[in-house]
Coordinates of C-alpha atoms in Angstrom, one line a residue:
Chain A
X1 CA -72.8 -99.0 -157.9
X2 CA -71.6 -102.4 -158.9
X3 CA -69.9 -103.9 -161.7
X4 CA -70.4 -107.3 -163.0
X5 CA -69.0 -109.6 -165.7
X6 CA -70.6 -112.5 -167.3
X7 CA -69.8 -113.7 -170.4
X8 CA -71.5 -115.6 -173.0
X9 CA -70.9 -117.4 -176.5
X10 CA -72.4 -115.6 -179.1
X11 CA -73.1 -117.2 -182.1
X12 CA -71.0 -115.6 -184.9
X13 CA -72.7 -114.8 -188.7
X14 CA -70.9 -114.4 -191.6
X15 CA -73.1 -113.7 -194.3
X16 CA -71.5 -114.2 -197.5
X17 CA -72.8 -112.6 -201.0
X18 CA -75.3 -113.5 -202.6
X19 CA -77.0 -113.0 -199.7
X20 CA -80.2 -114.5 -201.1
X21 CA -78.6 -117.6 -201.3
X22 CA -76.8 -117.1 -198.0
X23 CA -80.6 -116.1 -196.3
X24 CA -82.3 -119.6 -197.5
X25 CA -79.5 -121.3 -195.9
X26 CA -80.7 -119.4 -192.4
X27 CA -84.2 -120.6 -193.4
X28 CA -83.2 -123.9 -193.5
X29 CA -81.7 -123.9 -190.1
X30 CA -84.7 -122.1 -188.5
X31 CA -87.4 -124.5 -190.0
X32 CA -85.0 -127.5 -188.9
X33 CA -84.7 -126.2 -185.3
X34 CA -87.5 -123.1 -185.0
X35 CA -86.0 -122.1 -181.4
X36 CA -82.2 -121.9 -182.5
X37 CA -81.8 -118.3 -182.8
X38 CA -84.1 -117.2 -180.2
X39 CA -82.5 -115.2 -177.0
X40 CA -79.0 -115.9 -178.2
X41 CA -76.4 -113.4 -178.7
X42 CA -75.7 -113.4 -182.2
X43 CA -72.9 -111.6 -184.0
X44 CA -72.7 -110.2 -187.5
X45 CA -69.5 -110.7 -188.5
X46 CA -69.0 -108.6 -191.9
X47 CA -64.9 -108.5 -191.6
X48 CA -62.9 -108.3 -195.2
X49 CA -66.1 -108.2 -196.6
X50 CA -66.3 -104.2 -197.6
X51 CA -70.2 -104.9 -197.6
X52 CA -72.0 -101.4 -197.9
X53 CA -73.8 -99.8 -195.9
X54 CA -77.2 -100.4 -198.0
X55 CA -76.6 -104.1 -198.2
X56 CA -76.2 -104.5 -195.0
X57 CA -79.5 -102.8 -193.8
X58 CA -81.0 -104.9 -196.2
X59 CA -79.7 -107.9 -194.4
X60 CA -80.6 -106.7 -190.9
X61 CA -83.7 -106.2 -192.2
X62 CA -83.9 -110.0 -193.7
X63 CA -82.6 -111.0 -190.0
X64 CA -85.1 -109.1 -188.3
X65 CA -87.9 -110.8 -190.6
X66 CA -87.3 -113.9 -189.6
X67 CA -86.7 -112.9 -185.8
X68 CA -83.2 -112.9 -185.6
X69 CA -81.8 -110.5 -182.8
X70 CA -78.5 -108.7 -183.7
X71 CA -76.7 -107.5 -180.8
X72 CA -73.7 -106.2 -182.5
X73 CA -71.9 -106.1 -185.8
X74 CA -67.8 -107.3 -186.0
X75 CA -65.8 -105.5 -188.9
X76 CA -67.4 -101.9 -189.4
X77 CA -66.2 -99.0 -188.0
X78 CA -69.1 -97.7 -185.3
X79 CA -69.1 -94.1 -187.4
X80 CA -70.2 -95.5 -190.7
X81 CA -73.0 -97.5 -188.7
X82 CA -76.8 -95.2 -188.8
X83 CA -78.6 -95.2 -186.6
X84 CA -80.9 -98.2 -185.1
X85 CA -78.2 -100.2 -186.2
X86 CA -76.9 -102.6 -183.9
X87 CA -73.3 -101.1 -182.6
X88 CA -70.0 -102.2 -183.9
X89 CA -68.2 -104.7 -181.6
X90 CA -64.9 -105.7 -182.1
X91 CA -62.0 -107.8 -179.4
X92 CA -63.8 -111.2 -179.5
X93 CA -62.1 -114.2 -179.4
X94 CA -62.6 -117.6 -181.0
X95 CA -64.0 -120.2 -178.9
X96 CA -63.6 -123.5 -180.5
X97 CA -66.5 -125.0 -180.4
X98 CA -69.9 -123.8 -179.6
X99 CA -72.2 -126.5 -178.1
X100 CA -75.3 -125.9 -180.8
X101 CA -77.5 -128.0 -182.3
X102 CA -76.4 -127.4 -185.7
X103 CA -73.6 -125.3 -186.0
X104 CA -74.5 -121.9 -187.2
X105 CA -71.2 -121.3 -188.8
X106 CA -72.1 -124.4 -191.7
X107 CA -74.5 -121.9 -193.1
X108 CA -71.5 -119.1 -193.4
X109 CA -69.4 -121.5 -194.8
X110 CA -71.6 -121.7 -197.5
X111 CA -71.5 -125.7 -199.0
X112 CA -75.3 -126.4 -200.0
X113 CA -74.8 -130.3 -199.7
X114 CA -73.3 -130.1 -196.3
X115 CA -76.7 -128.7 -194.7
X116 CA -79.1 -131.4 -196.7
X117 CA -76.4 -134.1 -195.5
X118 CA -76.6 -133.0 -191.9
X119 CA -80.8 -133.1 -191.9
X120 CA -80.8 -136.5 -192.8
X121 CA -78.6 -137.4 -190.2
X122 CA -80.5 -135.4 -187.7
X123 CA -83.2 -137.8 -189.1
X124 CA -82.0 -140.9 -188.5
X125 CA -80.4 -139.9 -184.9
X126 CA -83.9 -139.3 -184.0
X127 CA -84.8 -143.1 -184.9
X128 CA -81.8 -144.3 -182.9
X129 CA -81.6 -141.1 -180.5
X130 CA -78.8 -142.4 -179.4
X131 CA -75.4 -140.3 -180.4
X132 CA -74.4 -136.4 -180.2
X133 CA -77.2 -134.9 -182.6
X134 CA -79.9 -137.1 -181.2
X135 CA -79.1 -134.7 -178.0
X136 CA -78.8 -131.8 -180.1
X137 CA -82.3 -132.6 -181.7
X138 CA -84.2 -132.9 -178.4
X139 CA -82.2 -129.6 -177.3
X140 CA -83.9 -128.0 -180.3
X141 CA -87.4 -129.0 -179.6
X142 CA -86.9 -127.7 -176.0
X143 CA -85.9 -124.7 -177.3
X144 CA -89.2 -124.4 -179.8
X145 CA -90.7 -124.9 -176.1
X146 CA -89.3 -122.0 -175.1
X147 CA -90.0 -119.8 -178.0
X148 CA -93.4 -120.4 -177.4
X149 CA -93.2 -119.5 -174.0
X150 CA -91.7 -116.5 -174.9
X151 CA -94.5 -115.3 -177.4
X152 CA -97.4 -115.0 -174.7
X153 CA -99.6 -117.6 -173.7
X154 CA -97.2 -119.6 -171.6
X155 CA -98.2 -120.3 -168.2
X156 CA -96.1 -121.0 -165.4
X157 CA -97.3 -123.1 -161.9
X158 CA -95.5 -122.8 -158.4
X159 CA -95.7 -125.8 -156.4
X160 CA -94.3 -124.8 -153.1
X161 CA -95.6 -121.2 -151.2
X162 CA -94.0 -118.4 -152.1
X163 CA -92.3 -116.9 -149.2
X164 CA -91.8 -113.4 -147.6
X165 CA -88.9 -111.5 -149.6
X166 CA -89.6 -113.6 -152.4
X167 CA -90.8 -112.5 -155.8
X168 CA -92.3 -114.0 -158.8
X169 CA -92.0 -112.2 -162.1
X170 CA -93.2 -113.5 -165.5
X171 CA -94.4 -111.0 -167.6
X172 CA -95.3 -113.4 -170.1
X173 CA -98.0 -115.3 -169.1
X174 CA -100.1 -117.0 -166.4
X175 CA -98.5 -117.5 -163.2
X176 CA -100.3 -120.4 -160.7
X177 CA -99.4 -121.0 -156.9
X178 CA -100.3 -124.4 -155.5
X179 CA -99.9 -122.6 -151.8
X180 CA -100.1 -119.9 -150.1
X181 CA -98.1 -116.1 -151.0
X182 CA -96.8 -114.6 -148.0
X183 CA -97.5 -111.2 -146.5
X184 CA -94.4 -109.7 -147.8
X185 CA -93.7 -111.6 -151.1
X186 CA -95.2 -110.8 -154.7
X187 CA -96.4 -112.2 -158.0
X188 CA -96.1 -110.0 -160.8
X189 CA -97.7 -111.5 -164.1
X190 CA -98.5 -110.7 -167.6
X191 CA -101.5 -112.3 -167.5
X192 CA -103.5 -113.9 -164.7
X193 CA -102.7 -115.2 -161.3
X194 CA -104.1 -118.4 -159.8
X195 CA -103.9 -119.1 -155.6
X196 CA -104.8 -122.4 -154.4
X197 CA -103.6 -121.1 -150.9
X198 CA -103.9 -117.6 -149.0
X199 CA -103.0 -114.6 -150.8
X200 CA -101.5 -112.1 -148.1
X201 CA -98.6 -110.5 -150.4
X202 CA -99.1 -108.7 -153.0
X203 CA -100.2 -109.7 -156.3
X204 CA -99.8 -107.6 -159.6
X205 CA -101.9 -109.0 -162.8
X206 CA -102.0 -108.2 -166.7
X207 CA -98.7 -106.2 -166.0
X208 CA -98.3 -106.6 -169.9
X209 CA -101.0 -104.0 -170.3
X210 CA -103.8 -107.1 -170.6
X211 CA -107.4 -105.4 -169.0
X212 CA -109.0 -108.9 -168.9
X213 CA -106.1 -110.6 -166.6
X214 CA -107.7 -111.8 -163.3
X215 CA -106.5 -112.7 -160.0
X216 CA -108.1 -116.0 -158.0
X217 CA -107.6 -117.3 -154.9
X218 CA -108.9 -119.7 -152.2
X219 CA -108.2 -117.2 -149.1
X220 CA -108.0 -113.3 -149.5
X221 CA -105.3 -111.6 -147.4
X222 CA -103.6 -109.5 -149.6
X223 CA -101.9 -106.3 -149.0
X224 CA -102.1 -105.4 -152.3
X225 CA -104.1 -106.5 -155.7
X226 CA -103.4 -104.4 -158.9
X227 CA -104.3 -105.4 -162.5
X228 CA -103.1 -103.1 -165.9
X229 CA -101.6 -101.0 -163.1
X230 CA -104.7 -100.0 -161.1
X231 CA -104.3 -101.5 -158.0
X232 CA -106.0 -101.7 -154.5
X233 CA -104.4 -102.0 -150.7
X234 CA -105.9 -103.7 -148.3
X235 CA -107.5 -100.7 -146.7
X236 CA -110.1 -100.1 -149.9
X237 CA -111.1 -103.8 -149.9
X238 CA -114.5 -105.3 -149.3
X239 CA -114.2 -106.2 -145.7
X240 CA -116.9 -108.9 -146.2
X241 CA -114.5 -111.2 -149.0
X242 CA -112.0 -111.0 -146.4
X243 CA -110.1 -115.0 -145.9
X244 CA -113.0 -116.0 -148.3
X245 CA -112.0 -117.7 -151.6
X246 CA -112.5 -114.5 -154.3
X247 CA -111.9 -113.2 -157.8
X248 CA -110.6 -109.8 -159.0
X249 CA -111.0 -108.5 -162.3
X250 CA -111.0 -105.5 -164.1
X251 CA -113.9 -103.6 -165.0
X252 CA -114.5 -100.1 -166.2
X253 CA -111.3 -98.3 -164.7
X254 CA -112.2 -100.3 -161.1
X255 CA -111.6 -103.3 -159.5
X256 CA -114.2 -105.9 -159.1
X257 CA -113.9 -108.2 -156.3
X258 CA -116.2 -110.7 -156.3
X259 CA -116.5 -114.0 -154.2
X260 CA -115.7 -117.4 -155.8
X261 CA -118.1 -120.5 -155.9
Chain B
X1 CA -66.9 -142.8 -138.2
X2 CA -69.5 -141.5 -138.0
X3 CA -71.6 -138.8 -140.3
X4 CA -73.5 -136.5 -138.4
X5 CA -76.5 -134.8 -138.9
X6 CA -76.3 -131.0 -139.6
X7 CA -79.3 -129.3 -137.9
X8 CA -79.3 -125.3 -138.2
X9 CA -81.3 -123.5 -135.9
X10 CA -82.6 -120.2 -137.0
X11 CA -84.9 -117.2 -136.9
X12 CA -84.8 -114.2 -138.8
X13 CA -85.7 -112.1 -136.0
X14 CA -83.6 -111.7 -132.1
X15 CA -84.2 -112.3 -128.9
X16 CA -87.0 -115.6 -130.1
X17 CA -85.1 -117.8 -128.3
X18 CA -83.0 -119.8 -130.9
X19 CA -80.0 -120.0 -128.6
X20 CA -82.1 -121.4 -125.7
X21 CA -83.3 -123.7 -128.0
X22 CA -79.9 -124.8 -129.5
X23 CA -78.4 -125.2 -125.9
X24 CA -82.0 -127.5 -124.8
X25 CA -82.1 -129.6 -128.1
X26 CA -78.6 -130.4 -127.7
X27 CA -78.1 -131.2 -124.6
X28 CA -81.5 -133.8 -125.4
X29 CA -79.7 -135.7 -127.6
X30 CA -76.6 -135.8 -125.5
X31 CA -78.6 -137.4 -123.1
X32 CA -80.1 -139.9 -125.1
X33 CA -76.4 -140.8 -125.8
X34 CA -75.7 -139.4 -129.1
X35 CA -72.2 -137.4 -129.7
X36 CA -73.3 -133.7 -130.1
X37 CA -71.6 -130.4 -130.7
X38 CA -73.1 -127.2 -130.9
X39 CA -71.8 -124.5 -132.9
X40 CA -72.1 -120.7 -131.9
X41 CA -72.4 -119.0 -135.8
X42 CA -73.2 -115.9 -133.5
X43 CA -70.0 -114.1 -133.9
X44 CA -69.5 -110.8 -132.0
X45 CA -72.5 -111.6 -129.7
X46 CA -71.6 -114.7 -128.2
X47 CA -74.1 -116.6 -126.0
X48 CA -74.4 -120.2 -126.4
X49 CA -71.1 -120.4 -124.0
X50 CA -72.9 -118.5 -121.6
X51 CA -75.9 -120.4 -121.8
X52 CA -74.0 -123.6 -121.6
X53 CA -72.0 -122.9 -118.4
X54 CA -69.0 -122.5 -120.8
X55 CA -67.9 -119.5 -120.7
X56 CA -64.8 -119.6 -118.4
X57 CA -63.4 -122.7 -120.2
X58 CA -63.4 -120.9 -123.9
X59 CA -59.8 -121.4 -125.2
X60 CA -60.0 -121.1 -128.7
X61 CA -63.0 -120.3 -131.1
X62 CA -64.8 -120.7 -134.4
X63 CA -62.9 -117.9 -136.1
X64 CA -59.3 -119.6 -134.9
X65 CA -60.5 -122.8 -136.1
X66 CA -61.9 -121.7 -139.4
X67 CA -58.8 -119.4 -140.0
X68 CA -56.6 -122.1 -138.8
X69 CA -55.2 -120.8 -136.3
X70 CA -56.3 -123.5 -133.9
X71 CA -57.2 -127.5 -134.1
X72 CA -61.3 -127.7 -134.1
X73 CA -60.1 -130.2 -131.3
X74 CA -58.4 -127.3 -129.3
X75 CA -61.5 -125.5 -130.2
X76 CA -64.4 -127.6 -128.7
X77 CA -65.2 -127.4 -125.2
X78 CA -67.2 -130.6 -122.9
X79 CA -69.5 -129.6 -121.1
X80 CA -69.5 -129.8 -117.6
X81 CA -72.3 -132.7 -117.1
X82 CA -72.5 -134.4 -119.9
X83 CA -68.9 -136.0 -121.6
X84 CA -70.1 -136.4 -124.9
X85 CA -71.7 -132.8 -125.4
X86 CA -69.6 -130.3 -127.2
X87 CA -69.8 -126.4 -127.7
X88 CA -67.5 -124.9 -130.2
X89 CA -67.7 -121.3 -129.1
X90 CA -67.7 -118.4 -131.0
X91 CA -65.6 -114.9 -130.6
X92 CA -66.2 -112.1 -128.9
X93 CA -63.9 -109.9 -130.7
X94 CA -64.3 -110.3 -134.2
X95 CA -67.2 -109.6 -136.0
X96 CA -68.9 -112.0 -138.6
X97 CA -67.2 -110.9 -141.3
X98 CA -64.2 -113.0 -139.9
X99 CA -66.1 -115.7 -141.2
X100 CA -65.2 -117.7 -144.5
X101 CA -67.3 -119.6 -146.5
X102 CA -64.5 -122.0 -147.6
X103 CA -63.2 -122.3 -143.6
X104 CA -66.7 -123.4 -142.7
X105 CA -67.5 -126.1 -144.8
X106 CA -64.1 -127.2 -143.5
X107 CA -65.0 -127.2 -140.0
X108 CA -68.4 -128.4 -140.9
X109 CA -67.4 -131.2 -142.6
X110 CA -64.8 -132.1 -140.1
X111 CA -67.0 -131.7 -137.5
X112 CA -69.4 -134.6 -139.3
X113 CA -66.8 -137.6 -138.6
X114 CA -67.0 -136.4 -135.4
X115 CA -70.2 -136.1 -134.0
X116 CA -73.8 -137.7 -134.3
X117 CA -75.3 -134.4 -134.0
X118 CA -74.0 -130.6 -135.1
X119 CA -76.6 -127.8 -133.7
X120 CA -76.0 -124.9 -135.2
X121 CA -77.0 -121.3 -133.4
X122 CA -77.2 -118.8 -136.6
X123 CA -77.4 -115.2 -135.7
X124 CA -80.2 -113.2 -136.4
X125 CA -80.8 -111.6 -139.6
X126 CA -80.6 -112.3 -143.4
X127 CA -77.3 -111.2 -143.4
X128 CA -73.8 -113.5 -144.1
X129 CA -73.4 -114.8 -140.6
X130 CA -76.9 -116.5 -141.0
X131 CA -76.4 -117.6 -144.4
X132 CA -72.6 -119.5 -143.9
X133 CA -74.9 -121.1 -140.6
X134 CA -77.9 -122.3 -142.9
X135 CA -75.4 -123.3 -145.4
X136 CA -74.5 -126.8 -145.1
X137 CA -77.1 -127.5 -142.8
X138 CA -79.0 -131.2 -143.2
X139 CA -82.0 -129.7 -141.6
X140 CA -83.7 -127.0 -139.9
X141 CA -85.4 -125.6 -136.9
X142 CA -87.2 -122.2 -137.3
X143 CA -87.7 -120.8 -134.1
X144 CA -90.9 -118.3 -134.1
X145 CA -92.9 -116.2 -131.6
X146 CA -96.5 -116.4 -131.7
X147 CA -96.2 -112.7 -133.1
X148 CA -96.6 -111.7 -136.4
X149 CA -92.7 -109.8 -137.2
X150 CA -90.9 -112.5 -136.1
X151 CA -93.4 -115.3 -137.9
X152 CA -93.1 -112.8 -140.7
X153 CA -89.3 -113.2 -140.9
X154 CA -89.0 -116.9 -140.2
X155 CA -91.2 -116.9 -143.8
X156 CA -87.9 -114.9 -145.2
X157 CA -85.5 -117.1 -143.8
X158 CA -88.0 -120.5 -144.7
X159 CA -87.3 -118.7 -148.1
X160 CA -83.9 -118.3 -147.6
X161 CA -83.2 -122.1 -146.8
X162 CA -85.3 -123.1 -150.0
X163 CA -82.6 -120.8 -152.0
X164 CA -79.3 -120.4 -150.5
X165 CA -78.4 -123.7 -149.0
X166 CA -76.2 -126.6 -150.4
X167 CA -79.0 -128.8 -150.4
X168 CA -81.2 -125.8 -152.4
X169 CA -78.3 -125.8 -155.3
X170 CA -78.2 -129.2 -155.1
X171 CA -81.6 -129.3 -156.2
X172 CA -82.9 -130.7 -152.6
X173 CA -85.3 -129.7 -150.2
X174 CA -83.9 -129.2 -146.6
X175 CA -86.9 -131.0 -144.4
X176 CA -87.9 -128.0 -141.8
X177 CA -89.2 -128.2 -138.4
X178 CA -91.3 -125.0 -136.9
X179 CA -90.5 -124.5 -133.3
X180 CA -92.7 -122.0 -131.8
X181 CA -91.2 -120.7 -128.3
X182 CA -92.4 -118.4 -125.3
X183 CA -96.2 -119.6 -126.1
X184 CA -98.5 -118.1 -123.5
X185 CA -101.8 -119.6 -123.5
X186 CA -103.9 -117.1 -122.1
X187 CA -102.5 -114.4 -124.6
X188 CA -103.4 -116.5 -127.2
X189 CA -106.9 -117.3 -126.0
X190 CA -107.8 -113.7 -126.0
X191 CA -106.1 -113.0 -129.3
X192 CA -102.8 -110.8 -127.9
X193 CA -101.3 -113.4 -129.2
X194 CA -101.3 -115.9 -132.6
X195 CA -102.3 -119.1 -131.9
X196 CA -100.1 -122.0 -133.1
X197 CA -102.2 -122.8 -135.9
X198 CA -102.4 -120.0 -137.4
X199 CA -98.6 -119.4 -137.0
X200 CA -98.4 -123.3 -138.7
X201 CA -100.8 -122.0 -141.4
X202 CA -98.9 -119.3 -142.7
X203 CA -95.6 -121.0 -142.4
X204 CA -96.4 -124.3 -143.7
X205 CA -94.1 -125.8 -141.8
X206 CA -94.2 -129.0 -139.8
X207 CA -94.3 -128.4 -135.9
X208 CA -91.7 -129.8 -133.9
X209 CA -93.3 -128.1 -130.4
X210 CA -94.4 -125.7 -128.8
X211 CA -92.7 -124.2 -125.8
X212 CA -94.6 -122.4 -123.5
X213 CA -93.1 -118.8 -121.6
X214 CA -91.8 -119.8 -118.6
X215 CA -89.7 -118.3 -115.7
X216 CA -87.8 -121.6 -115.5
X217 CA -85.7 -120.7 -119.1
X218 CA -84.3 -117.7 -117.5
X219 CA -83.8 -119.3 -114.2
X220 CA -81.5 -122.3 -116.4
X221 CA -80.0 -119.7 -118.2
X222 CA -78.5 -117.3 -115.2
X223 CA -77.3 -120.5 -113.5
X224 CA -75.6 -121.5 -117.3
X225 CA -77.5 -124.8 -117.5
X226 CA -79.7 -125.3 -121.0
X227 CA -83.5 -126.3 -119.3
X228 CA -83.4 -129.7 -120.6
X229 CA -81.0 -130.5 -117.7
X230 CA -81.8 -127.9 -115.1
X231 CA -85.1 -128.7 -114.8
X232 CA -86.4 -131.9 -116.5
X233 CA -89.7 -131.5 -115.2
X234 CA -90.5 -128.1 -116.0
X235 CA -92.5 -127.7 -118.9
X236 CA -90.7 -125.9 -121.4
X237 CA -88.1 -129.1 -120.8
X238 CA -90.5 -131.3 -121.2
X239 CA -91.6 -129.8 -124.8
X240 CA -87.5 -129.8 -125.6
X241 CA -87.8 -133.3 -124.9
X242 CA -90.6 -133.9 -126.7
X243 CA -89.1 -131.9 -130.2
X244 CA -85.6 -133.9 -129.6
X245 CA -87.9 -137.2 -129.9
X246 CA -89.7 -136.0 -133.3
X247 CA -86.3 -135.0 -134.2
X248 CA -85.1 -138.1 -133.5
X249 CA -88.0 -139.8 -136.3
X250 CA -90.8 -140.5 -133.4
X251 CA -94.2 -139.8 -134.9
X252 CA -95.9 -138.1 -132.0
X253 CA -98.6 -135.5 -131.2
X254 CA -97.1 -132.0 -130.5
X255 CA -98.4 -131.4 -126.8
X256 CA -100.0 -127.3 -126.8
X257 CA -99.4 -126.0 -123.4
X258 CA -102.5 -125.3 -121.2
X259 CA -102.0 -123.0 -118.5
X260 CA -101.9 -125.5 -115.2
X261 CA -103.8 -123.1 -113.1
X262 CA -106.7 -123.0 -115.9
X263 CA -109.1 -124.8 -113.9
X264 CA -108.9 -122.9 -110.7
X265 CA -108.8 -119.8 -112.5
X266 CA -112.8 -120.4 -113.9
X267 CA -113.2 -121.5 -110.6
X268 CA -112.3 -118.0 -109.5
X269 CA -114.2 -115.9 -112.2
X270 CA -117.2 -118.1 -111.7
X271 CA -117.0 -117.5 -108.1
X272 CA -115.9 -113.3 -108.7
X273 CA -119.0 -113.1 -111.3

């Protein structure tokens, strides 16, 4: 067994009462820059604040709404936590500065004309796109990208053949190889998976739980096909689709194979 | 001073034939007049030496050198025929782990003012020794049998070169060259064996040649001569030469052996039938 470090920067929340006031302020940094919270760590930092227990469900519940993942809370003991509450964590340090769009910590800070002066500059750096927040802008929008990668119907395309010992997971989406997937390697997808090449690995569709994920290729070779988890070896195939360009889909608890035209 | 170009050859599976293939390519170029070293990553199973007619005049060795414990000029050994072809051996008595990653891109890099050419012989396997040989490698020769394990784990190691190289982090592609070895025609005309396209197919790699089985590589290697100069006539030297000149940026076909005595063999069946 093996132990590994890795740090990260989390980005640090300190709500501060009245927390409806303190939640439009998150509003207005999530409709500026939709991505900014997504797959970060994020902190709730409640120290000195003596916020009870109720309240602070409450909030975790406002921060859940708008998708806001709470890894751990700073400044409550871990015993007056209930349960399905992220767990206390305590011992971090301050890092200076956190390279982020625009900083989290403004909207803890409280200030209401600080945020409204910091859109409009956002604005006009994205008519000059020029200094530090025209970066920071175009960082946001890649990380709206993301986001919607991350909710489903993303897609993502292999331009090179996938090699033995090599796998390809993305349990997201679509998953397209311009080549060929070698006996030995695999592509596990969420959704479908498109071959423009030989498929002699393995390949492992609608992993999400998606019935109506399909697997297409140019040359069948595979060792194995599976879709939702029912899957075939190369033993049960049709002998007759065998190096021929084919589809498999799922249909009534089997596997269809079927050639392509 | 000169930068030299890094070529690693490799396999993910023994007994192919990549040190027989390090010794021919790089005693090729030495002949076209190019400064060459070859390296011997294989440490614990040293061969190239052997190979090269070397082996008495081994002094010091990779691990010295990359533990400093000797000048890579110490190190490197001429070879008997040809002054401006160098072997930097490796030891006998250490295992791979006596490598470091740091040490090698020293000796590497070193090793690049110095030559035109560095030929690399990485060890078999997946495993560190292979990995620090592929490393800072400019390009690539994957050695493969017309069989499917060891075309099977060139794919791994192809895969391995797009991931774990210098270039790979770098963002680059290292350009590969497919070298199939120990072709035997008639095997692969009655399906014993793969035939070179299909071994090309799967890999997608570009072929650099195809050398056919022949007694004359074990012949060169008992007498510790690499076939390109025992033999120049012989035709696995001959399809050495022939990968040294692609190597070298010439855009030729790749010849496929034919078995010589083809033509006197139908005569024979046509006769026997």
């Amino acid at each position: 067994m093996k132990f590994k470090g890795k740090s990260f920067i989390a980005i640090v929340l300190s709500p501060e009462p009245p927390f409806e006031e303190w939640l439009k302020e998150v509003d207005r940094i999530i409709a500026r820059s939709p991505g900014f919270f997504v797959d970060r760590p994020i902190i709730l930092d409640v120290r000195g604040s003596n916020i009870p227990i109720a309240d602070l469900e409450q909030l975790l519940a406002d921060l859940r709404e708008r998708s806001i993942r709470v890894m751990g809370i700073d400044g409550v003991a871990g015993t007056r936590l209930k349960e399905g509450m992220p767990p206390s964590f305590g011992g971090g340090r301050l890092t200076s500065d956190v390279e982020v769009p625009e900083p989290a910590s403004k909207s803890g800070e409280s200030g209401d004309a600080k945020p409204d002066k910091n859109n409009s500059q956002v604005k006009t750096d994205d008519d000059h796109g020029q200094n530090a927040n025209g970066h920071s802008f175009a960082k946001s929008l890649e990380e709206l990208e993301n986001q919607q990668a991350k909710e489903g119907n993303s897609s993502i395309v292999i331009s090179e053949p996938v090699r033995s010992g090599q796998s390809i997971l993305h349990p997201d989406g679509d998953v397209t190889v311009i080549g060929s997937v070698s006996s030995g390697a695999e592509i596990i997808a969420g959704g479908s998976i498109h071959i423009y090449g030989a498929l002699r690995g393995r390949a492992l569709a609608g992993v999400a739980g998606k019935d109506n994920a399909r697997i297409f290729c140019t040359k069948l070779d595979a060792e194995l096909v599976s879709i939702n988890g029912l899957y075939k070896v190369a033993d049960d195939f049709d002998g007759t689709l065998r190096n021929s360009p084919a589809q498999i889909r799922f249909e009534n608890e089997t596997l269809v194979f079927e050639e392509l035209n | 001073m000169s930068n030299a170009t890094v070529v690693v050859v490799t396999s993910g599976k023994g007994g192919v034939g990549k040190t027989t293939t390090t010794a021919a390519i790089a005693s090729a170029l030495a002949k076209e007049g190019y400064q060459v070293c070859a390296i011997d990553f294989d440490v614990g199973l040293r061969n190239l030496d052997l190979i090269m007619g070397a082996e008495r005049r081994v002094v010091f060795d990779l691990v010295n050198v990359v533990r400093g414990e000797a000048s890579i000029k110490q190190a490197l050994v001429r070879d008997k025929k040809l002054n401006n072809l160098y072997l930097l051996p490796a030891s006998q008595t250490r295992d791979k782990d006596a490598l470091t990653e740091e040490g090698v891109a020293n000796v590497i890099s070193e090793l690049r003012t110095y030559f035109d050419w560095v030929i690399c012989d990485s060890p078999a396997g997946i495993e560190r020794g292979a990995t620090l040989a592929m490393r800072h490698a400019d390009e690539a020769i994957i050695v493969s049998n017309p069989e499917v394990s060891s075309v099977r784990d060139c794919d791994r190691i192809i895969g391995l070169l797009d991931a774990k190289t210098k270039i790979a982090e770098d963002g680059g592609r290292m350009p590969k060259h497919l070298m199939i070895t120990r072709y035997d025609t008639d095997r692969a005309k009655t399906g014993d064996m793969l035939a070179t396209e299909d071994v090309v197919d799967i890999l997608s790699v570009p072929l650099i040649g195809v050398v056919p089985e022949s007694k004359d590589v074990l012949k060169a290697s008992n007498v510790g001569l690499p076939v390109t100069l025992s033999d120049e006539t012989s035709p696995p030297a001959k399809a050495y030469m022939e990968a040294v000149r692609r190597l070298l940026g010439e855009n030729i076909p790749v010849t496929i052996p034919e078995e010589k005595k083809s033509f006197f063999g139908k005569l024979f069946k046509g006769r026997a039938a």
